[in-house]
mmCIF file of C-alpha atoms and ligand atoms in Angstrom:
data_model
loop_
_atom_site.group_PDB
_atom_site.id
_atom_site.type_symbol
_atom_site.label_atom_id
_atom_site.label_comp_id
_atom_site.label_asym_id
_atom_site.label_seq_id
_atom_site.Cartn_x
_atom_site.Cartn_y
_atom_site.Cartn_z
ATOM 1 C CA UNK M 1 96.751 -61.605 59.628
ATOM 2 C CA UNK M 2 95.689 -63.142 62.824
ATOM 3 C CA UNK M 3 91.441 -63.247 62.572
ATOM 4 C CA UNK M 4 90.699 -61.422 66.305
ATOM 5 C CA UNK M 5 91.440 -58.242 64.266
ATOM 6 C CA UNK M 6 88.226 -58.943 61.716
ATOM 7 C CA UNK M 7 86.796 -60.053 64.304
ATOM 8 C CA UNK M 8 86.961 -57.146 66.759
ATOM 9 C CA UNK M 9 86.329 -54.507 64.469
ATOM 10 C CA UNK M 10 83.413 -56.381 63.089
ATOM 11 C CA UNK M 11 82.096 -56.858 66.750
ATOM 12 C CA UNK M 12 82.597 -52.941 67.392
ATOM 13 C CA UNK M 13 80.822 -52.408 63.939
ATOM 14 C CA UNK M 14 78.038 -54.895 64.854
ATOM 15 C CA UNK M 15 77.655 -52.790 68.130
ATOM 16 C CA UNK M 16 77.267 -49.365 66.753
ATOM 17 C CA UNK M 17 75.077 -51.147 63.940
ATOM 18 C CA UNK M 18 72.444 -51.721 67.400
ATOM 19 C CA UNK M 19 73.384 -48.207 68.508
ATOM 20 C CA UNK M 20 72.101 -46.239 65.712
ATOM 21 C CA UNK M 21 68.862 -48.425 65.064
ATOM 22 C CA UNK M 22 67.744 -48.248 69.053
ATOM 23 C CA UNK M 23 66.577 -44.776 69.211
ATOM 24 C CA UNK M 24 64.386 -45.472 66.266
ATOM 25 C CA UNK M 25 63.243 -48.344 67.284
ATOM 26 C CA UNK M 26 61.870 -46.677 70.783
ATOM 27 C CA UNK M 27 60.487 -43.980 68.836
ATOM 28 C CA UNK M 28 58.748 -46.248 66.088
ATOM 29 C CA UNK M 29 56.817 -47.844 69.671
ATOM 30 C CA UNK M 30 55.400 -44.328 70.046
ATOM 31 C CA UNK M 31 54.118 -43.804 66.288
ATOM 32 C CA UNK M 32 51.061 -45.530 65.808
ATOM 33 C CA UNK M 33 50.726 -48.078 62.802
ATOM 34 C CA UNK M 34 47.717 -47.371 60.450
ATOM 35 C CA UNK M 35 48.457 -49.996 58.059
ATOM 36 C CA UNK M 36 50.761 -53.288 58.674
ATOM 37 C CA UNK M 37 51.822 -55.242 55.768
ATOM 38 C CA UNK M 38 53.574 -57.944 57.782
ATOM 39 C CA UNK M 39 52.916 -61.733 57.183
ATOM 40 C CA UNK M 40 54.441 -65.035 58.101
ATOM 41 C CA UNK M 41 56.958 -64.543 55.089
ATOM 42 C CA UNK M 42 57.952 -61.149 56.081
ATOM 43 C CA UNK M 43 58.426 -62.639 60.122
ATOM 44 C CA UNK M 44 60.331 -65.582 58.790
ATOM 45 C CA UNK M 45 62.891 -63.254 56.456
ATOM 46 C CA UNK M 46 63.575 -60.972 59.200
ATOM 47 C CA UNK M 47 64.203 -64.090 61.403
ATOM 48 C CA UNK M 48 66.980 -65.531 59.211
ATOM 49 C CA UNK M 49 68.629 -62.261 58.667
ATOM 50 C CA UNK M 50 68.633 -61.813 62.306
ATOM 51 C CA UNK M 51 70.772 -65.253 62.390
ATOM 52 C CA UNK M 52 73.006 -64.198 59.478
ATOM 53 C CA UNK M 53 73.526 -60.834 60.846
ATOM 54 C CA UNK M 54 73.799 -61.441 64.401
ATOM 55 C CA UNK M 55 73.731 -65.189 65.571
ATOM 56 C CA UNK M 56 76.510 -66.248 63.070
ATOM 57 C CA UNK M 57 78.864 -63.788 63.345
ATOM 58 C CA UNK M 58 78.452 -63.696 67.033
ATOM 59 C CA UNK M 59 79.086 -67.765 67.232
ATOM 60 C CA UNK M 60 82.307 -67.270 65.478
ATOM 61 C CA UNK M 61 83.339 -64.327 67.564
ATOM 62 C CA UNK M 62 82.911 -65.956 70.361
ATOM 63 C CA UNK M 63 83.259 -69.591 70.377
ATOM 64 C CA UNK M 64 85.243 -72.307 67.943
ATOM 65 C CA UNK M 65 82.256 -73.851 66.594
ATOM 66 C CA UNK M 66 82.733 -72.700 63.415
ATOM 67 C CA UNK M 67 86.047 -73.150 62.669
ATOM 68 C CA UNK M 68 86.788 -76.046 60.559
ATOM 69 C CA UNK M 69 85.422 -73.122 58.071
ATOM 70 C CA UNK M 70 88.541 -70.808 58.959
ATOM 71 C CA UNK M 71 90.788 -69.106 56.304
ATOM 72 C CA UNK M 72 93.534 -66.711 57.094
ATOM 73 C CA UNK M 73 92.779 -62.930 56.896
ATOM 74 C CA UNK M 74 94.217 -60.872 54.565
ATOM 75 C CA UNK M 75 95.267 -57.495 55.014
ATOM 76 C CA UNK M 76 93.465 -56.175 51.112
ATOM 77 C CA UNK M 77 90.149 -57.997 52.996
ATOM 78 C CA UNK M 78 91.076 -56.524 55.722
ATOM 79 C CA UNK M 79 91.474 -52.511 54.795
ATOM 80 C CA UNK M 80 88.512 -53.141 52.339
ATOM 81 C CA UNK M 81 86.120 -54.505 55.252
ATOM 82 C CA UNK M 82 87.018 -51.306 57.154
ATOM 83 C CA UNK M 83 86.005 -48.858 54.513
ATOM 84 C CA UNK M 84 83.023 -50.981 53.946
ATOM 85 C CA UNK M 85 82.205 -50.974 57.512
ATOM 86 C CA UNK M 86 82.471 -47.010 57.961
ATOM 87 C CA UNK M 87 80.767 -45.691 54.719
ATOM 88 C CA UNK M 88 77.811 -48.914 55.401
ATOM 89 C CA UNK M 89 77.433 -47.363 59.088
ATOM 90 C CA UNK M 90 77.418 -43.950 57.970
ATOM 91 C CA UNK M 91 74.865 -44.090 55.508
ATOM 92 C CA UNK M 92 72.937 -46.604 57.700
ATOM 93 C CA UNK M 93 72.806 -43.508 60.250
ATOM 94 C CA UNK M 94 72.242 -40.973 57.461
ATOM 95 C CA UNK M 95 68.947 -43.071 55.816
ATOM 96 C CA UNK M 96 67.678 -43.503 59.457
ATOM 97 C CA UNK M 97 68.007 -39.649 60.475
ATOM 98 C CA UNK M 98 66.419 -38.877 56.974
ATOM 99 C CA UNK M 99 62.975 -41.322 57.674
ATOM 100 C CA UNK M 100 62.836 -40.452 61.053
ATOM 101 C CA UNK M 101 59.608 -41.695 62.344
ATOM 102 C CA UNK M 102 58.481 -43.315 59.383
ATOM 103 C CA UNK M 103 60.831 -46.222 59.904
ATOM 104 C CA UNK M 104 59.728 -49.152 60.676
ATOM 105 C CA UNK M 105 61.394 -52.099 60.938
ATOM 106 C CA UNK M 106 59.048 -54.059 58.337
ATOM 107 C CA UNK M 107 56.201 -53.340 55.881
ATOM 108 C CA UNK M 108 54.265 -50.807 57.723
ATOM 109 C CA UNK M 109 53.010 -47.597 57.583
ATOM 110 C CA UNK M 110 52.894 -45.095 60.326
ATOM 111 C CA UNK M 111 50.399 -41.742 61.285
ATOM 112 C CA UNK M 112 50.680 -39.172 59.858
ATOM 113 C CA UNK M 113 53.382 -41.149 57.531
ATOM 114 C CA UNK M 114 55.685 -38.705 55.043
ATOM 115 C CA UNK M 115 57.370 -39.733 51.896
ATOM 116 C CA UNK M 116 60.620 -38.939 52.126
ATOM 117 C CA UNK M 117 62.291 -37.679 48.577
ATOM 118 C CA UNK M 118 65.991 -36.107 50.172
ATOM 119 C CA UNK M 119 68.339 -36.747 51.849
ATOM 120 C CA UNK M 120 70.195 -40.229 51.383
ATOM 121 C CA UNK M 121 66.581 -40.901 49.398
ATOM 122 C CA UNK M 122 67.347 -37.316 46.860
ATOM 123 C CA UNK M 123 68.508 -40.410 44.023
ATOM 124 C CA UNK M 124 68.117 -43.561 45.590
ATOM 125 C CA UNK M 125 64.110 -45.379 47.358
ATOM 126 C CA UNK M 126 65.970 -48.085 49.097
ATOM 127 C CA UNK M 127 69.467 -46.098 50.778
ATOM 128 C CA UNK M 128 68.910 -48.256 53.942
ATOM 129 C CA UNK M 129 68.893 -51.579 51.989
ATOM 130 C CA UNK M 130 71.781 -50.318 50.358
ATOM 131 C CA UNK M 131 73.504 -49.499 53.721
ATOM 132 C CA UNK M 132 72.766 -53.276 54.970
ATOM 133 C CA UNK M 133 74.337 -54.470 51.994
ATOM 134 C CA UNK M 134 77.596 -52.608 52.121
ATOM 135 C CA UNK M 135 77.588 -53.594 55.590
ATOM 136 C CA UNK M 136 77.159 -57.274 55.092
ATOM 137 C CA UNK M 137 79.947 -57.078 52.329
ATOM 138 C CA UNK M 138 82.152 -55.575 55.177
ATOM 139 C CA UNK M 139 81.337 -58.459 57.304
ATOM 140 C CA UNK M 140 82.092 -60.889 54.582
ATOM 141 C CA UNK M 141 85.806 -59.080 54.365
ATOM 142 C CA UNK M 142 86.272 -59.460 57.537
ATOM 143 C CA UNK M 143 85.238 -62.066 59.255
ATOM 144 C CA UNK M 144 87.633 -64.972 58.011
ATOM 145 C CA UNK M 145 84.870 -68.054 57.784
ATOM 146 C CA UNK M 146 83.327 -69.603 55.015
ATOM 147 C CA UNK M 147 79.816 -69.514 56.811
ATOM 148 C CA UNK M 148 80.192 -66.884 59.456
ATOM 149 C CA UNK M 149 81.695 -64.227 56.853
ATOM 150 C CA UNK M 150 79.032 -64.213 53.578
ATOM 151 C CA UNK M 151 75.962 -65.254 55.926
ATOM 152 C CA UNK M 152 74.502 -62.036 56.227
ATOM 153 C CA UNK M 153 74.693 -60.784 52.846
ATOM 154 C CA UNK M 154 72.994 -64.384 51.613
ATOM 155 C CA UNK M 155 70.625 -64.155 54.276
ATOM 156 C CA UNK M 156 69.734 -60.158 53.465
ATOM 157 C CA UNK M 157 69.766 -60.479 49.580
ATOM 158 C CA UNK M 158 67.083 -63.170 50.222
ATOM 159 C CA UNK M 159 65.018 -61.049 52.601
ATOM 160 C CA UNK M 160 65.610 -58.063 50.099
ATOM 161 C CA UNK M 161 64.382 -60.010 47.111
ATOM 162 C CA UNK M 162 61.424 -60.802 48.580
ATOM 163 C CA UNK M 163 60.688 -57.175 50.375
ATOM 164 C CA UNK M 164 61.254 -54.853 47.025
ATOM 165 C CA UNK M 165 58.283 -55.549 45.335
ATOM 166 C CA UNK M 166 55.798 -55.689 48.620
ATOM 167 C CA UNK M 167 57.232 -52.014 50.093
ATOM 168 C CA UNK M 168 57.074 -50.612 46.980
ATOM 169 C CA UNK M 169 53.444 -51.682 45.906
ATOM 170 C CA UNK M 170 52.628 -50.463 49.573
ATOM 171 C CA UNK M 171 54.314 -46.775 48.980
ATOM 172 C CA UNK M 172 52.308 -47.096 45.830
ATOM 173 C CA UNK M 173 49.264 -47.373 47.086
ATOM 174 C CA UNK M 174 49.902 -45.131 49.889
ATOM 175 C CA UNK M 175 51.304 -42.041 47.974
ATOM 176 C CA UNK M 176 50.085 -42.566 44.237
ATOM 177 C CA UNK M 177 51.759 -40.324 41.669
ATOM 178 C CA UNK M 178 53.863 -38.863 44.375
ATOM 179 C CA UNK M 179 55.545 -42.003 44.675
ATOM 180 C CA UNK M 180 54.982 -42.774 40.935
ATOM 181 C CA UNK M 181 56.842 -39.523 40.014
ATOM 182 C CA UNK M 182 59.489 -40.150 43.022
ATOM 183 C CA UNK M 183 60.243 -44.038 41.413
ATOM 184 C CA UNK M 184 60.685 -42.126 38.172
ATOM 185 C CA UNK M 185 63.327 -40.079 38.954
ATOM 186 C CA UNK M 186 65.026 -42.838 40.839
ATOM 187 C CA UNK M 187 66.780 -45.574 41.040
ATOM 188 C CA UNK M 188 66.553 -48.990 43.772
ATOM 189 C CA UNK M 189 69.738 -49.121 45.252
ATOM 190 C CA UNK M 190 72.918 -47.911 43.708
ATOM 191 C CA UNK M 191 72.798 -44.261 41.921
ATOM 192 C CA UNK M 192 72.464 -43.486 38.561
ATOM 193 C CA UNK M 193 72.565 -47.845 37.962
ATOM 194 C CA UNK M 194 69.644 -49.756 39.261
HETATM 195 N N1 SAH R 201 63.384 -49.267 51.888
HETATM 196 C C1 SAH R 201 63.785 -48.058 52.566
HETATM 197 C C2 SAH R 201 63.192 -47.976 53.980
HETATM 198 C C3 SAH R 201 63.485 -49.145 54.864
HETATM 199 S S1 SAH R 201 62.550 -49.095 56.381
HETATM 200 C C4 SAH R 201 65.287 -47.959 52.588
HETATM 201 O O1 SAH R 201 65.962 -48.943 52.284
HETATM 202 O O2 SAH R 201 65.806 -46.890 52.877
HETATM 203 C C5 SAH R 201 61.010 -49.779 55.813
HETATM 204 C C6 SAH R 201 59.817 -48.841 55.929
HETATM 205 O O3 SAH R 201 60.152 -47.551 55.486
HETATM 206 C C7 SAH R 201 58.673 -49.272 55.032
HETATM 207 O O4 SAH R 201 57.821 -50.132 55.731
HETATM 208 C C8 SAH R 201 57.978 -47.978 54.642
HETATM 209 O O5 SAH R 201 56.897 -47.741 55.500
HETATM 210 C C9 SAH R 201 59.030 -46.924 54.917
HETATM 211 N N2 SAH R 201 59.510 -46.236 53.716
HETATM 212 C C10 SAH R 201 60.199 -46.757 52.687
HETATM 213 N N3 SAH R 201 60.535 -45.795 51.797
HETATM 214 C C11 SAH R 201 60.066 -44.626 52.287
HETATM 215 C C12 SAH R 201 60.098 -43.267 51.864
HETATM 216 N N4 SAH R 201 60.713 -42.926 50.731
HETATM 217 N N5 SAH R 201 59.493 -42.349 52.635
HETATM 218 C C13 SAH R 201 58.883 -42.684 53.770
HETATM 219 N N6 SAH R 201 58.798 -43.943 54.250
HETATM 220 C C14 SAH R 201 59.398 -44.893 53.521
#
């Protein structure tokens, strides 16, 4: 298969991807922070994803800078990235409607901040994570480049493995047994698994 196709319906993806995170991102100006968790680490993470996610893919959509890491499209990638792409968005939209205005877009916490227990987070703490992922495996299927394709699920399972721990010690401290009870009846990122 001739790549445009991966490539447009990754750049349409990419584009609703900015469309559902805006609103919350205006609204997350207007909710004051109370506690901020966010350090050089955290700042540098969120950088590289933003070049794995974004930067990357964008290079090879739009120039030919990448492409002495080409391979041809296949149509199994290609059928596979789509599914990928519209249950990733969906539940990216669903986790964001579900934390409303206590999302932030790193390790804070917010006034008057709620834990949220339903939802996308009923059996899962980390539904958004697992939205990103599902969404970076959609860009690996199809987007046919040996650096532009896997480079945002590297560059998110890095910032992931580092943000777990932090968030959750900060939801611990925050919400106690709530949260204790919550993580109990749980699991991280896949449901029923882990
Ligand atoms: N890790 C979650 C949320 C990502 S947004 C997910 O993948 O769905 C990151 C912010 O959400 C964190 O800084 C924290 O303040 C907030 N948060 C995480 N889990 C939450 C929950 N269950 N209820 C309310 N806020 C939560």
């Amino acid at each position: 298969m001739n790549a445009w196709i991966g490539k447009t319906v990754l750049l349409m993806g990419l584009i609703v991807f900015v469309a559902i995170r805006a609103p919350y991102e205006r609204r997350s100006k207007e909710t004051k922070i109370t506690e901020s968790r966010r350090g050089a680490q955290e700042t540098t993470l969120m950088v590289l994803m933003g070049i794995g996610c974004f930067v990357f893919p964008l290079i090879f959509i739009f120039s030919p800078l990448l492409s002495f890491a080409n391979y041809r499209l296949h149509p199994v990638a290609f059928l596979g990235g789509i599914v990928c792409l519209i249950f990733g968005l969906w539940f990216f939209h669903r986790s964001h409607v579900d934390l409303g205005t206590n999302w932030s877009i790193s390790l804070e916490l917010r006034e008057h901040h709620q834990l949220v227990t339903s939802g996308a987070y009923k059996s899962i703490r980390h539904p958004m994570y697992s939205a990103i992922f599902i969404y970076a495996l959609a860009q690996a299927l199809l987007l046919p480049n040996w650096i532009a394709g896997p480079c945002c699920f590297a560059t998110f399972t890095l910032m992931f493995a580092f943000r777990l721990r932090p968030e959750e010690q900060m939801m611990l401290e925050r919400f106690g047994p709530e949260y204790e009870d919550y993580a109990e009846r749980t699991k991280r990122l896949i449901p029923g698994i882990w």
